[in-house]
Amino acid sequence: MSEKLLNFVNGEWRASAAERHLDVINPATAEALAQAPLSPADEVDEAARVAAAAFPAWRRVPAPARIQYLFKLKALMEEHFEELSRSITLENGKTLDDARGEMRRAIENVETACGIPMMMLGDFSEDIARGIDEYMIRQPVGVAAIICPFNFPGMIPFWYLPYALACGNTVIVKPSERCPITLQKVFRLLEQVGFPKGVVNLVNGGADTVNALLDHPAIAAVTFVGSTPVARHIYSRAAANGKRVQAQGGAKNPLIILPDADVELTTRIVADSAFGNAGQRCLAASLAVTVAGAEKTFGPALAEAASSRVVGFGLEPGVEMGPVISAQSKARIEGLIQQGLDEGAEMIVDGRNSAIRGYEQGYFLRPTIIGDIPAGGAIATTEIFGPVLGMMRAKTVEEAIELVNSGQYGNMACVFTGSGAAARKFRYEADAGNIGINVGVAAPMAFFPFSGWKNSFFGTLHAQGKHAVEFFTQTKVVVERWLGEWTRKF
Ligand code: NAD
């Protein structure tokens, strides 16, 4: 029987009294690694009360002192870098190199949040009227709940956690029930850092656990990253309960390839974007629109890159792509591929039926490319979240941009070209929050917001950087007058 994961509440590790635990599966081997409790509402209640009780003292710790905890955390994360990266590969399936990249991004957010004493500065205006000054200060909001998806179990909690803490809030993190092991290890480090009891809390669980967080009166702010239907649910339910909320949703990321794009570089970048992390990235390219005959060169080049990609268990050297997360996910992706073919699309590289020697039980698909996909069909419009690239043709840049903007999502859009003018037009007109110009995974650094648009995002302020600081603080404006010998003169 595999290990039962624990919750971390009030500075203690606690076994959940959950009626159900879910197996956490290594998707390359189908072996159970651990069991995740589906924590019930009373355990959420306990975590929320504890976090609320810890808040008044934590917000009084001066910002320069609060960030000392983050410096310690950064050092511990560096020390445990390999262990955390390997844990991501085991529970999620991505290659060790991709997992290392993920942990690097997590640490980068801790580093950025160490600038809180500067980032939390307020504004001051002297003499807004005679002898009267006005200023704005930022104060923490209280208890924040951080709800995470399976695809970046090490990084996504860090889009929020370090900023929330540095701003003086207390937190409850709810990892994905499919990939909760890495965060369990991160919390061992948070425990070592020595945050005061109740400042950082971990509650494992699924949808019911999330709903208990959304309804809890002691929770002031909710962040979410996951699929669009759930993001919409989180946004409306948390807002109806009077909380501030940001919810990042799903994606269907198009990229435009012009005939003047560099063939070798573009092919490599597009293939990495579409097939890296087995396409399970919210910034995965999933639609390539070739313009003015560019498919003649890029079609065969991408097909070659897809067929030659090395697929296998992510801890093995040389492997470039791992499995998808679950048997259900694999079946769903295969179903969508078939639907695309039934709608008249053309199979260019077929990655179905791909058993990997030694890992026959794993949930593997090989890179797949489908051409001539009809606009409005399954491949063009559905978030596949697997290693599948759909290809379409456009006669002009204008037509390609129209295709890009016709989609319901707006997480990322990219252009590949040697023309600055075409790139500028694209940057200006594309309806997406993250734009890549000769870049295939336009993931913002920690000091920029992760800017999804349309159905990829519900809210106003995004993850990371200054947006996170604004999200985790509320502004207070003070108008001040002092009567006395000097001010009376005014
Ligand atoms: P998911 O929506 O299934 O789950 C995300 C979280 O929501 C999990 O913690 C889960 O326990 C919880 N949840 C699931 N169903 C729920 C329900 N009915 N009610 C309340 N809570 C519920 O997402 P996932 O499959 O874990 O992650 C993949 C998705 O996340 C993809 O759609 C991907 O595009 C998206 N994603 C988006 C971004 C972004 O920045 N926009 C980043 C990463 C992933």
PDB file of N, CA, C and O in Angstrom, residues 233-258:
ATOM      1  N   HIS A 233     -16.352  28.442 -12.979  1.00  0.00           N
ATOM      2  CA  HIS A 233     -17.067  28.077 -11.738  1.00  0.00           C
ATOM      3  C   HIS A 233     -16.412  28.759 -10.531  1.00  0.00           C
ATOM      4  O   HIS A 233     -17.093  29.342  -9.681  1.00  0.00           O
ATOM      5  N   ILE A 234     -15.076  28.683 -10.469  1.00  0.00           N
ATOM      6  CA  ILE A 234     -14.342  29.266  -9.333  1.00  0.00           C
ATOM      7  C   ILE A 234     -14.603  30.769  -9.276  1.00  0.00           C
ATOM      8  O   ILE A 234     -14.875  31.329  -8.213  1.00  0.00           O
ATOM      9  N   TYR A 235     -14.502  31.397 -10.447  1.00  0.00           N
ATOM     10  CA  TYR A 235     -14.638  32.856 -10.508  1.00  0.00           C
ATOM     11  C   TYR A 235     -16.017  33.276 -10.005  1.00  0.00           C
ATOM     12  O   TYR A 235     -16.133  34.180  -9.171  1.00  0.00           O
ATOM     13  N   SER A 236     -17.055  32.594 -10.486  1.00  0.00           N
ATOM     14  CA  SER A 236     -18.391  33.065 -10.117  1.00  0.00           C
ATOM     15  C   SER A 236     -18.714  32.705  -8.667  1.00  0.00           C
ATOM     16  O   SER A 236     -19.255  33.534  -7.933  1.00  0.00           O
ATOM     17  N   ARG A 237     -18.322  31.507  -8.232  1.00  0.00           N
ATOM     18  CA  ARG A 237     -18.709  31.113  -6.858  1.00  0.00           C
ATOM     19  C   ARG A 237     -17.928  31.916  -5.814  1.00  0.00           C
ATOM     20  O   ARG A 237     -18.500  32.374  -4.819  1.00  0.00           O
ATOM     21  N   ALA A 238     -16.634  32.104  -6.046  1.00  0.00           N
ATOM     22  CA  ALA A 238     -15.837  32.861  -5.061  1.00  0.00           C
ATOM     23  C   ALA A 238     -16.287  34.320  -5.045  1.00  0.00           C
ATOM     24  O   ALA A 238     -16.395  34.928  -3.974  1.00  0.00           O
ATOM     25  N   ALA A 239     -16.573  34.880  -6.248  1.00  0.00           N
ATOM     26  CA  ALA A 239     -17.005  36.286  -6.295  1.00  0.00           C
ATOM     27  C   ALA A 239     -18.361  36.448  -5.626  1.00  0.00           C
ATOM     28  O   ALA A 239     -18.593  37.407  -4.890  1.00  0.00           O
ATOM     29  N   ALA A 240     -19.258  35.471  -5.836  1.00  0.00           N
ATOM     30  CA  ALA A 240     -20.580  35.554  -5.203  1.00  0.00           C
ATOM     31  C   ALA A 240     -20.437  35.537  -3.686  1.00  0.00           C
ATOM     32  O   ALA A 240     -21.289  36.072  -2.971  1.00  0.00           O
ATOM     33  N   ASN A 241     -19.353  34.937  -3.195  1.00  0.00           N
ATOM     34  CA  ASN A 241     -19.112  34.916  -1.754  1.00  0.00           C
ATOM     35  C   ASN A 241     -18.289  36.117  -1.286  1.00  0.00           C
ATOM     36  O   ASN A 241     -17.751  36.118  -0.176  1.00  0.00           O
ATOM     37  N   GLY A 242     -18.122  37.095  -2.184  1.00  0.00           N
ATOM     38  CA  GLY A 242     -17.490  38.354  -1.785  1.00  0.00           C
ATOM     39  C   GLY A 242     -15.976  38.329  -1.741  1.00  0.00           C
ATOM     40  O   GLY A 242     -15.348  39.194  -1.127  1.00  0.00           O
ATOM     41  N   LYS A 243     -15.370  37.338  -2.396  1.00  0.00           N
ATOM     42  CA  LYS A 243     -13.906  37.256  -2.342  1.00  0.00           C
ATOM     43  C   LYS A 243     -13.295  37.895  -3.587  1.00  0.00           C
ATOM     44  O   LYS A 243     -13.932  37.928  -4.639  1.00  0.00           O
ATOM     45  N   ARG A 244     -12.067  38.356  -3.473  1.00  0.00           N
ATOM     46  CA  ARG A 244     -11.356  38.722  -4.700  1.00  0.00           C
ATOM     47  C   ARG A 244     -10.829  37.428  -5.314  1.00  0.00           C
ATOM     48  O   ARG A 244     -10.434  36.505  -4.585  1.00  0.00           O
ATOM     49  N   VAL A 245     -10.848  37.357  -6.640  1.00  0.00           N
ATOM     50  CA  VAL A 245     -10.501  36.083  -7.268  1.00  0.00           C
ATOM     51  C   VAL A 245      -9.852  36.318  -8.620  1.00  0.00           C
ATOM     52  O   VAL A 245     -10.190  37.262  -9.337  1.00  0.00           O
ATOM     53  N   GLN A 246      -8.878  35.511  -8.923  1.00  0.00           N
ATOM     54  CA  GLN A 246      -8.334  35.461 -10.275  1.00  0.00           C
ATOM     55  C   GLN A 246      -8.296  33.996 -10.670  1.00  0.00           C
ATOM     56  O   GLN A 246      -7.868  33.137  -9.893  1.00  0.00           O
ATOM     57  N   ALA A 247      -8.760  33.703 -11.897  1.00  0.00           N
ATOM     58  CA  ALA A 247      -8.851  32.310 -12.326  1.00  0.00           C
ATOM     59  C   ALA A 247      -8.304  32.184 -13.743  1.00  0.00           C
ATOM     60  O   ALA A 247      -8.862  32.732 -14.688  1.00  0.00           O
ATOM     61  N   GLN A 248      -7.177  31.494 -13.840  1.00  0.00           N
ATOM     62  CA  GLN A 248      -6.550  31.285 -15.154  1.00  0.00           C
ATOM     63  C   GLN A 248      -7.089  29.972 -15.725  1.00  0.00           C
ATOM     64  O   GLN A 248      -7.098  28.957 -15.035  1.00  0.00           O
ATOM     65  N   GLY A 249      -7.538  30.011 -16.973  1.00  0.00           N
ATOM     66  CA  GLY A 249      -8.196  28.851 -17.554  1.00  0.00           C
ATOM     67  C   GLY A 249      -7.391  28.165 -18.651  1.00  0.00           C
ATOM     68  O   GLY A 249      -6.171  28.307 -18.728  1.00  0.00           O
ATOM     69  N   GLY A 250      -8.097  27.444 -19.493  1.00  0.00           N
ATOM     70  CA  GLY A 250      -7.469  26.637 -20.536  1.00  0.00           C
ATOM     71  C   GLY A 250      -7.004  27.469 -21.721  1.00  0.00           C
ATOM     72  O   GLY A 250      -7.064  28.697 -21.705  1.00  0.00           O
ATOM     73  N   ALA A 251      -6.565  26.771 -22.769  1.00  0.00           N
ATOM     74  CA  ALA A 251      -5.952  27.481 -23.891  1.00  0.00           C
ATOM     75  C   ALA A 251      -6.040  26.664 -25.171  1.00  0.00           C
ATOM     76  O   ALA A 251      -6.258  25.449 -25.142  1.00  0.00           O
ATOM     77  N   LYS A 252      -5.874  27.359 -26.263  1.00  0.00           N
ATOM     78  CA  LYS A 252      -5.743  26.713 -27.578  1.00  0.00           C
ATOM     79  C   LYS A 252      -4.835  27.667 -28.327  1.00  0.00           C
ATOM     80  O   LYS A 252      -5.296  28.657 -28.885  1.00  0.00           O
ATOM     81  N   ASN A 253      -3.531  27.411 -28.273  1.00  0.00           N
ATOM     82  CA  ASN A 253      -2.599  28.459 -28.696  1.00  0.00           C
ATOM     83  C   ASN A 253      -2.215  28.346 -30.169  1.00  0.00           C
ATOM     84  O   ASN A 253      -1.583  27.373 -30.585  1.00  0.00           O
ATOM     85  N   PRO A 254      -2.559  29.368 -30.952  1.00  0.00           N
ATOM     86  CA  PRO A 254      -2.228  29.352 -32.361  1.00  0.00           C
ATOM     87  C   PRO A 254      -0.879  30.019 -32.624  1.00  0.00           C
ATOM     88  O   PRO A 254      -0.465  30.928 -31.901  1.00  0.00           O
ATOM     89  N   LEU A 255      -0.207  29.552 -33.650  1.00  0.00           N
ATOM     90  CA  LEU A 255       0.967  30.299 -34.100  1.00  0.00           C
ATOM     91  C   LEU A 255       0.934  30.411 -35.613  1.00  0.00           C
ATOM     92  O   LEU A 255       0.410  29.547 -36.311  1.00  0.00           O
ATOM     93  N   ILE A 256       1.471  31.532 -36.086  1.00  0.00           N
ATOM     94  CA  ILE A 256       1.458  31.824 -37.517  1.00  0.00           C
ATOM     95  C   ILE A 256       2.877  31.670 -38.042  1.00  0.00           C
ATOM     96  O   ILE A 256       3.828  32.175 -37.428  1.00  0.00           O
ATOM     97  N   ILE A 257       3.015  30.956 -39.148  1.00  0.00           N
ATOM     98  CA  ILE A 257       4.352  30.788 -39.734  1.00  0.00           C
ATOM     99  C   ILE A 257       4.354  31.431 -41.124  1.00  0.00           C
ATOM    100  O   ILE A 257       3.581  31.022 -42.007  1.00  0.00           O
ATOM    101  N   LEU A 258       5.204  32.429 -41.289  1.00  0.00           N
ATOM    102  CA  LEU A 258       5.315  33.107 -42.583  1.00  0.00           C
ATOM    103  C   LEU A 258       6.433  32.449 -43.402  1.00  0.00           C
ATOM    104  O   LEU A 258       7.365  31.869 -42.822  1.00  0.00           O
TER     105      LEU A 258
END
